[in-house]
Short mmCIF file of N, CA, C and O in Angstrom, two decimals:
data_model
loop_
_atom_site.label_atom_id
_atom_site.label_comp_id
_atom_site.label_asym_id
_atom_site.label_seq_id
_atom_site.Cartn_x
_atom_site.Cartn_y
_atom_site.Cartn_z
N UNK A 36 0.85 -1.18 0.00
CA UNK A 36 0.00 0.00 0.00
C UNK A 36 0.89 1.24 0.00
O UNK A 36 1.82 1.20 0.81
N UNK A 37 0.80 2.16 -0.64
CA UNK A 37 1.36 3.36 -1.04
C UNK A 37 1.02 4.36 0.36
O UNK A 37 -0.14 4.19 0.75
N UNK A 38 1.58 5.07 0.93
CA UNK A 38 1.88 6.19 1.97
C UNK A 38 1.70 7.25 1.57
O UNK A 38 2.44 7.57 0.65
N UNK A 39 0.55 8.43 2.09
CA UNK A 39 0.92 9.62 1.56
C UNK A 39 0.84 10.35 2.79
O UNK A 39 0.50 9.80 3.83
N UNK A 40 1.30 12.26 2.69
CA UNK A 40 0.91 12.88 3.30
C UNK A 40 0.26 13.84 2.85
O UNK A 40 0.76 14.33 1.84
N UNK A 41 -1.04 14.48 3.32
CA UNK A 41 -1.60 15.52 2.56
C UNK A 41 -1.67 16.74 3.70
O UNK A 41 -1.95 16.56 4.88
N UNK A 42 -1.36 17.96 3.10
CA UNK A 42 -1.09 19.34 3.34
C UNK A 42 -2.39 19.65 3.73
O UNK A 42 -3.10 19.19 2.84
N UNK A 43 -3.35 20.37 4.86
CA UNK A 43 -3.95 20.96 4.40
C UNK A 43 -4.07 22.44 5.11
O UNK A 43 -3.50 22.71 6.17
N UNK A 44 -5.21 23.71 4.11
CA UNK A 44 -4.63 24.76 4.58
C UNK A 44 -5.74 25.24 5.82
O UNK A 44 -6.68 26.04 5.82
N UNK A 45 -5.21 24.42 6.75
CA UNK A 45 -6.58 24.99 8.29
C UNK A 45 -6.21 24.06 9.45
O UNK A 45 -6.37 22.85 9.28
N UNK A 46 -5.86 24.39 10.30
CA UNK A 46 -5.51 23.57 11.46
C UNK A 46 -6.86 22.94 12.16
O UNK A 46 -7.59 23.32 13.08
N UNK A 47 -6.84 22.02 11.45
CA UNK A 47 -8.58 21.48 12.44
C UNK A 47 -8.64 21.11 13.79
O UNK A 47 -7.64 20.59 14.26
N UNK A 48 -9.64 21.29 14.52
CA UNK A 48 -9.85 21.08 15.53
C UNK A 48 -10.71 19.92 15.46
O UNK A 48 -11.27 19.52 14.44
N UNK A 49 -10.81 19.14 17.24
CA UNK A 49 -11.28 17.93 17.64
C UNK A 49 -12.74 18.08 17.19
O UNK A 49 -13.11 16.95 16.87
N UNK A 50 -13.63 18.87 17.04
CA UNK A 50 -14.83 18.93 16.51
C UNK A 50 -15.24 18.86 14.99
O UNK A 50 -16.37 18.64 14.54
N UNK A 51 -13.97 19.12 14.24
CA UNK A 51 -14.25 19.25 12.99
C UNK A 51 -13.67 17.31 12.66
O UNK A 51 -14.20 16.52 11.88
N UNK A 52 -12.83 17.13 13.29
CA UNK A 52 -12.22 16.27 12.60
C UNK A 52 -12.96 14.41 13.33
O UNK A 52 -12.87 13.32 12.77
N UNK A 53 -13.49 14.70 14.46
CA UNK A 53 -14.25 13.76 14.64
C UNK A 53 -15.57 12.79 14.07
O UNK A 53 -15.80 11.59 14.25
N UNK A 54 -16.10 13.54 13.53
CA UNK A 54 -17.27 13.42 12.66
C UNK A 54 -16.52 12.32 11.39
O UNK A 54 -17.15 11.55 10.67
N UNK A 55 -15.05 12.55 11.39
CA UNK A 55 -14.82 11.94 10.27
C UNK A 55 -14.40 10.67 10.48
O UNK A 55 -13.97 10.03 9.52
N UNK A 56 -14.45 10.11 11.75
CA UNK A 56 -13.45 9.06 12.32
C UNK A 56 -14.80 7.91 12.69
O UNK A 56 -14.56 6.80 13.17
N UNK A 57 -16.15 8.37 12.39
CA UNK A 57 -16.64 7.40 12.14
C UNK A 57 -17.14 7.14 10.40
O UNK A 57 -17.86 6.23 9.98
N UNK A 58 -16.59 8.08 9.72
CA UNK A 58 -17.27 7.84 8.07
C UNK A 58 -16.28 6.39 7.79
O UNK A 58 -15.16 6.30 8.29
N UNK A 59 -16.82 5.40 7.00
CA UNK A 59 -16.77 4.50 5.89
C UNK A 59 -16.00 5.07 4.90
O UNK A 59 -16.37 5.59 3.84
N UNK A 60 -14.38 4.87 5.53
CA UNK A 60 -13.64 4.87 4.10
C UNK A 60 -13.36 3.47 2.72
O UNK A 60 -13.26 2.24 2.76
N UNK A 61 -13.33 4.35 1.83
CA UNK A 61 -13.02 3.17 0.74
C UNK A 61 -12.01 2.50 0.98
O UNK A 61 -10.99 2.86 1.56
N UNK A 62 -12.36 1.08 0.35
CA UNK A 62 -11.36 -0.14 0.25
C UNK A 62 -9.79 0.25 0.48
O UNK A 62 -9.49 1.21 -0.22
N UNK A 63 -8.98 -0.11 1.08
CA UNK A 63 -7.90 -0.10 0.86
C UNK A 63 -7.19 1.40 1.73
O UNK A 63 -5.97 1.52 1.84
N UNK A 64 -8.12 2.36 2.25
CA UNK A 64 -7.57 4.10 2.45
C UNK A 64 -7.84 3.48 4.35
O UNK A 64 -8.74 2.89 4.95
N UNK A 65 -6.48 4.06 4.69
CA UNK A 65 -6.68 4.01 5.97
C UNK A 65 -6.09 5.49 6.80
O UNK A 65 -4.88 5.67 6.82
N UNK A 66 -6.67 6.13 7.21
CA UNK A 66 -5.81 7.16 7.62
C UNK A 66 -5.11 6.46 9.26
O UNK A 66 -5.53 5.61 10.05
N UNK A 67 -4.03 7.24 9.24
CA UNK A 67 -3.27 6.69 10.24
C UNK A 67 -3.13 8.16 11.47
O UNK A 67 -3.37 7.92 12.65
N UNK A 68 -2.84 9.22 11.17
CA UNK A 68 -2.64 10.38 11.76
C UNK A 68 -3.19 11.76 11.22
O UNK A 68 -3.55 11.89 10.05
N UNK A 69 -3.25 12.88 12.25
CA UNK A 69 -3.12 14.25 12.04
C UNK A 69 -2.04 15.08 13.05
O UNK A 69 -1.75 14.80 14.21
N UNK A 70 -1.62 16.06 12.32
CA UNK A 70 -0.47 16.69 13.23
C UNK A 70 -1.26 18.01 12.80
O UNK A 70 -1.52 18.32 11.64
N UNK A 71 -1.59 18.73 13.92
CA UNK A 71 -2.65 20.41 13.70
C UNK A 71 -1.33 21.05 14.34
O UNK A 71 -0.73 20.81 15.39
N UNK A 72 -1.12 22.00 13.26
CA UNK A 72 -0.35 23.56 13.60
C UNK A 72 -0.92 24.91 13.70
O UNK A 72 -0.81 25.90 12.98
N UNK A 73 -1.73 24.61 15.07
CA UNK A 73 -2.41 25.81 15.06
C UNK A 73 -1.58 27.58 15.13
O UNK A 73 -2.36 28.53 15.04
N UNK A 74 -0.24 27.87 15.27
CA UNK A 74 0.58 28.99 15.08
C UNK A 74 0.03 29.21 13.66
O UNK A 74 -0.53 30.27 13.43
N UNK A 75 0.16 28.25 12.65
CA UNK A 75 0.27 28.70 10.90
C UNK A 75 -1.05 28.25 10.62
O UNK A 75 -1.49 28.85 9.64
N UNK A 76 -1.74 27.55 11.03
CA UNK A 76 -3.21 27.15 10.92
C UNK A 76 -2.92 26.46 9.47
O UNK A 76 -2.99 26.96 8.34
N UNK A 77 -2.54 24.98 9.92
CA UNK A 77 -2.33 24.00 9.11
C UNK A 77 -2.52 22.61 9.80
O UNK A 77 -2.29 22.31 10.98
N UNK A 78 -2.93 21.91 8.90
CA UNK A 78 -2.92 20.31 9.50
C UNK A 78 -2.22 19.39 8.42
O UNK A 78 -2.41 19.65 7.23
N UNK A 79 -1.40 18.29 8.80
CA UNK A 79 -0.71 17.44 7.91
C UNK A 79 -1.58 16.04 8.38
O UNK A 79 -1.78 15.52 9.48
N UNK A 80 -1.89 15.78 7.27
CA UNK A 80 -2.37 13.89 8.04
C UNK A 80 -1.53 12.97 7.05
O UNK A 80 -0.98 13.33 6.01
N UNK A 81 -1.57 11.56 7.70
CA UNK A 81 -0.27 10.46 7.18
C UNK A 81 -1.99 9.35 6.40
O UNK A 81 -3.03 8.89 6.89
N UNK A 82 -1.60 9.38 5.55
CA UNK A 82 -2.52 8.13 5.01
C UNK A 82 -2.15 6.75 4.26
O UNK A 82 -1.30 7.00 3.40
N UNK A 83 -2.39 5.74 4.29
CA UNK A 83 -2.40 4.77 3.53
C UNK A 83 -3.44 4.91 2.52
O UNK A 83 -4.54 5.38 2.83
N UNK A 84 -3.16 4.53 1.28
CA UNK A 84 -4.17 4.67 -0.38
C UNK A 84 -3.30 3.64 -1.31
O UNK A 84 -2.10 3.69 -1.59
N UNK A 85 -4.36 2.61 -1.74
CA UNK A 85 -3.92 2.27 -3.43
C UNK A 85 -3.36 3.47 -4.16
O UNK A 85 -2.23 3.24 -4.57
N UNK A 86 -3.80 4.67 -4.46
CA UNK A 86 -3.43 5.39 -5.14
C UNK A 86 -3.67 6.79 -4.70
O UNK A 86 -4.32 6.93 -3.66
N UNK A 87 -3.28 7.81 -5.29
CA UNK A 87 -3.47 9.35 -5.04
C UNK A 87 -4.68 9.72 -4.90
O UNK A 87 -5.20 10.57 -4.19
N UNK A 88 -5.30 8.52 -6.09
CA UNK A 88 -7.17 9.59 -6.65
C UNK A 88 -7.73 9.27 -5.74
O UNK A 88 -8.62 10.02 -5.35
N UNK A 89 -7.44 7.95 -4.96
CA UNK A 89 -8.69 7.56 -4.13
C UNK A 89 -8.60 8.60 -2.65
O UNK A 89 -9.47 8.58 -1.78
N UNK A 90 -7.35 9.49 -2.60
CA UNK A 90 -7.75 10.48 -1.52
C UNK A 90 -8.05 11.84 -1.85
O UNK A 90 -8.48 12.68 -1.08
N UNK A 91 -7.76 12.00 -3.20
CA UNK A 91 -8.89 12.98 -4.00
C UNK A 91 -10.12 13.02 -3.76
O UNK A 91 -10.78 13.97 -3.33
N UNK A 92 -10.55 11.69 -4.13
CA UNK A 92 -11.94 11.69 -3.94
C UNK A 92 -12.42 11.41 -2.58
O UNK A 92 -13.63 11.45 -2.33
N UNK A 93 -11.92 11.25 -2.07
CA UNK A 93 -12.41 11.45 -0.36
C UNK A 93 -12.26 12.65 -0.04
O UNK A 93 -12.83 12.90 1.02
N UNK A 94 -11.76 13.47 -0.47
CA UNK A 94 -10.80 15.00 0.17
C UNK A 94 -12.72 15.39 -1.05
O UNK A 94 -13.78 15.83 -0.60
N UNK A 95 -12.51 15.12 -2.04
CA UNK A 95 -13.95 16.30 -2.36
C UNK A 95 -15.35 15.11 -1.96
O UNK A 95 -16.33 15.69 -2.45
N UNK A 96 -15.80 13.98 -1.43
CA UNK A 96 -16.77 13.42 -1.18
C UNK A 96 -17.33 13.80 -0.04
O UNK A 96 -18.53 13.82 0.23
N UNK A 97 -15.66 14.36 1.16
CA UNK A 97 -16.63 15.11 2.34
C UNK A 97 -16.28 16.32 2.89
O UNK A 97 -16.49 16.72 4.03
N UNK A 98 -15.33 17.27 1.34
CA UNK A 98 -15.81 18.53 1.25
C UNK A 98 -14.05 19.05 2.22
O UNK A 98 -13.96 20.13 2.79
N UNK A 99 -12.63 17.82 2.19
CA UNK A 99 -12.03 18.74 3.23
C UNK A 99 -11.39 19.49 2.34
O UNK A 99 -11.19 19.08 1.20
N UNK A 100 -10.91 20.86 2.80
CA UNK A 100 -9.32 21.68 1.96
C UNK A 100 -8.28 20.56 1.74
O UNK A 100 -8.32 19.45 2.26
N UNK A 101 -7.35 21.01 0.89
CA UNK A 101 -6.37 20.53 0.73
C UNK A 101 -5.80 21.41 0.20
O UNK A 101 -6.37 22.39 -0.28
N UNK A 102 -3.71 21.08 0.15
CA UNK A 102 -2.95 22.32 -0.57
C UNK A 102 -2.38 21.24 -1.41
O UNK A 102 -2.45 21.22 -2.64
N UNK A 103 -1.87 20.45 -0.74
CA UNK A 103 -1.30 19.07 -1.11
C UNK A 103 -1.12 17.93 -1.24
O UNK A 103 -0.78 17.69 -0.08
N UNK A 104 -1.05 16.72 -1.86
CA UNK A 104 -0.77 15.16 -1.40
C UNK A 104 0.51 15.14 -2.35
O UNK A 104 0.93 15.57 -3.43
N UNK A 105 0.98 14.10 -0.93
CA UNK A 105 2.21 13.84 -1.43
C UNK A 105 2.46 12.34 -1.12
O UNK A 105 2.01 11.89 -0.07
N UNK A 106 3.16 11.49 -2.00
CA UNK A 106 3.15 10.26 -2.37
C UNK A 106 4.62 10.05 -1.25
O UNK A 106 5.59 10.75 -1.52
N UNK A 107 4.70 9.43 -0.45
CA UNK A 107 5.86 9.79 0.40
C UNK A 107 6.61 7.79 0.89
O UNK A 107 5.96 6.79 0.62
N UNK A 108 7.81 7.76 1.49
CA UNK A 108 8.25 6.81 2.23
C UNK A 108 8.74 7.07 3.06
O UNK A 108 9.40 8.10 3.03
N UNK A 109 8.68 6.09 4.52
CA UNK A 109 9.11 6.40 5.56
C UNK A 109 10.60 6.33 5.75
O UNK A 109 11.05 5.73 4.78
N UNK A 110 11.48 6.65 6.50
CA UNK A 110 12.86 6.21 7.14
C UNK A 110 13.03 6.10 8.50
O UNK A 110 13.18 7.01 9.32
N UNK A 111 13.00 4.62 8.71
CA UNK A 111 13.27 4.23 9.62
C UNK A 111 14.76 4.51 10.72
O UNK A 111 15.70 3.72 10.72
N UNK A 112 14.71 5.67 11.52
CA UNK A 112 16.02 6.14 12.01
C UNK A 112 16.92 4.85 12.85
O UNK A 112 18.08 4.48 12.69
N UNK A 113 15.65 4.27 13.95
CA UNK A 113 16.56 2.84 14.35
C UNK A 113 17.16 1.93 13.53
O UNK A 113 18.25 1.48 13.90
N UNK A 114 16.55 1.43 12.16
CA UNK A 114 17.06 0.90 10.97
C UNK A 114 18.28 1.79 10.28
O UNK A 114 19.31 1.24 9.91
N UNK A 115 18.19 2.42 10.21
CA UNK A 115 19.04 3.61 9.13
C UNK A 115 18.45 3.30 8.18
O UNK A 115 19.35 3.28 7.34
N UNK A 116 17.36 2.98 7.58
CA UNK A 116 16.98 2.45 6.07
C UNK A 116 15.19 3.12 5.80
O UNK A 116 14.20 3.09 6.53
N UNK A 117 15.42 3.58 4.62
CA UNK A 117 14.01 3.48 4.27
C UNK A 117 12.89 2.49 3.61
O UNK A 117 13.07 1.63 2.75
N UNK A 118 11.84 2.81 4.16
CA UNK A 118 10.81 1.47 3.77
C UNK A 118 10.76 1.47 2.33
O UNK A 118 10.80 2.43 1.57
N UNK A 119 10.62 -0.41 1.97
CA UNK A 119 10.39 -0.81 0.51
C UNK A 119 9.53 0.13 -0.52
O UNK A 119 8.45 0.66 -0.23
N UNK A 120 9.92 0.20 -1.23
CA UNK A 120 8.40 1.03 -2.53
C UNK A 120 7.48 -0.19 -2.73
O UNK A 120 7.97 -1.32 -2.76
N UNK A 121 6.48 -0.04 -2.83
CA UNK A 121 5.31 -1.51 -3.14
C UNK A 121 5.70 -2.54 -3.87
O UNK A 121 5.39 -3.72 -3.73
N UNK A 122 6.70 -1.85 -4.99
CA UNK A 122 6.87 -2.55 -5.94
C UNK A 122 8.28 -3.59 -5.56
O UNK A 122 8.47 -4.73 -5.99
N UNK A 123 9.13 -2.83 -4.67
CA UNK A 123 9.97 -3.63 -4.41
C UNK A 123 9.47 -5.02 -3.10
O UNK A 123 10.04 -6.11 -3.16
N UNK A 124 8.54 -4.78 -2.19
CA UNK A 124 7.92 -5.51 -1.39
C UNK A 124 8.54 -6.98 -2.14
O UNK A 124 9.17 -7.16 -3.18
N UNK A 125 7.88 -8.18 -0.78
CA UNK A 125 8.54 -9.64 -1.67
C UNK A 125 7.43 -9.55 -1.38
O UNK A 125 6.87 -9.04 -0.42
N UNK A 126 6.67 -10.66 -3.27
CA UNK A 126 5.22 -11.34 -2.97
C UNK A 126 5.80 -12.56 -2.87
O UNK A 126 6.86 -12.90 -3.39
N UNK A 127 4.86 -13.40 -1.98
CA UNK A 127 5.08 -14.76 -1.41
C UNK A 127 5.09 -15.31 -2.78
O UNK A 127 4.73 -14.66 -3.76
N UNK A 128 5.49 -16.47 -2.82
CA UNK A 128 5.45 -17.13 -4.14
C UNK A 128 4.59 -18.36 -3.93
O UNK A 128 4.90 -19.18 -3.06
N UNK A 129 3.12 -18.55 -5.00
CA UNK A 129 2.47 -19.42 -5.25
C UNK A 129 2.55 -20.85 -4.92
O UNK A 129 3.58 -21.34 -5.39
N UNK A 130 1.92 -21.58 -4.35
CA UNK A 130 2.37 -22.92 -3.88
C UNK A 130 1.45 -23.98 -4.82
O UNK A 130 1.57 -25.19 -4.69
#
């Protein structure tokens, strides 16, 4: 599953952003975090997505801002290494 982070331009608060933590996301989209910067009045959230569009279309199905998504990988500092790209992942092999 592909990692993103998306920008957006409004630091949400616990009232705005609750309502969303019981909606029915699509197959495969899991959000994992929000980090609110209320000084610059911004919020960053970390998501899991098959792809970009499918948090497009969640970002306009329930109406949030956005500035940005960004297709991202983690680095693991205890590892020194950054995580696989999907494509490099091992698929088990067929039995």
């Amino acid at each position: 599953m592909l990692r993103f982070i998306a920008v957006h331009p409004v630091a949400f608060n616990e009232e705005q952003l609750q309502p969303l933590t019981n909606e029915q996301l699509p197959q495969g989209v899991t959000w994992h975090s929000t980090f609110c910067a209320f000084a610059d009045d911004k919020s960053v959230c970390h998501w899991h997505a098959p792809t970009k569009q499918a948090l497009l279309d969640l970002f306009v199905k329930y109406e949030i801002p956005y500035e940005a998504i960004y297709e991202v990988r983690l680095f693991d500092p205890a590892t020194g290494r950054l995580e696989a790209q999907p494509s490099e992942e091992k698929v088990p092999e067929a039995v």
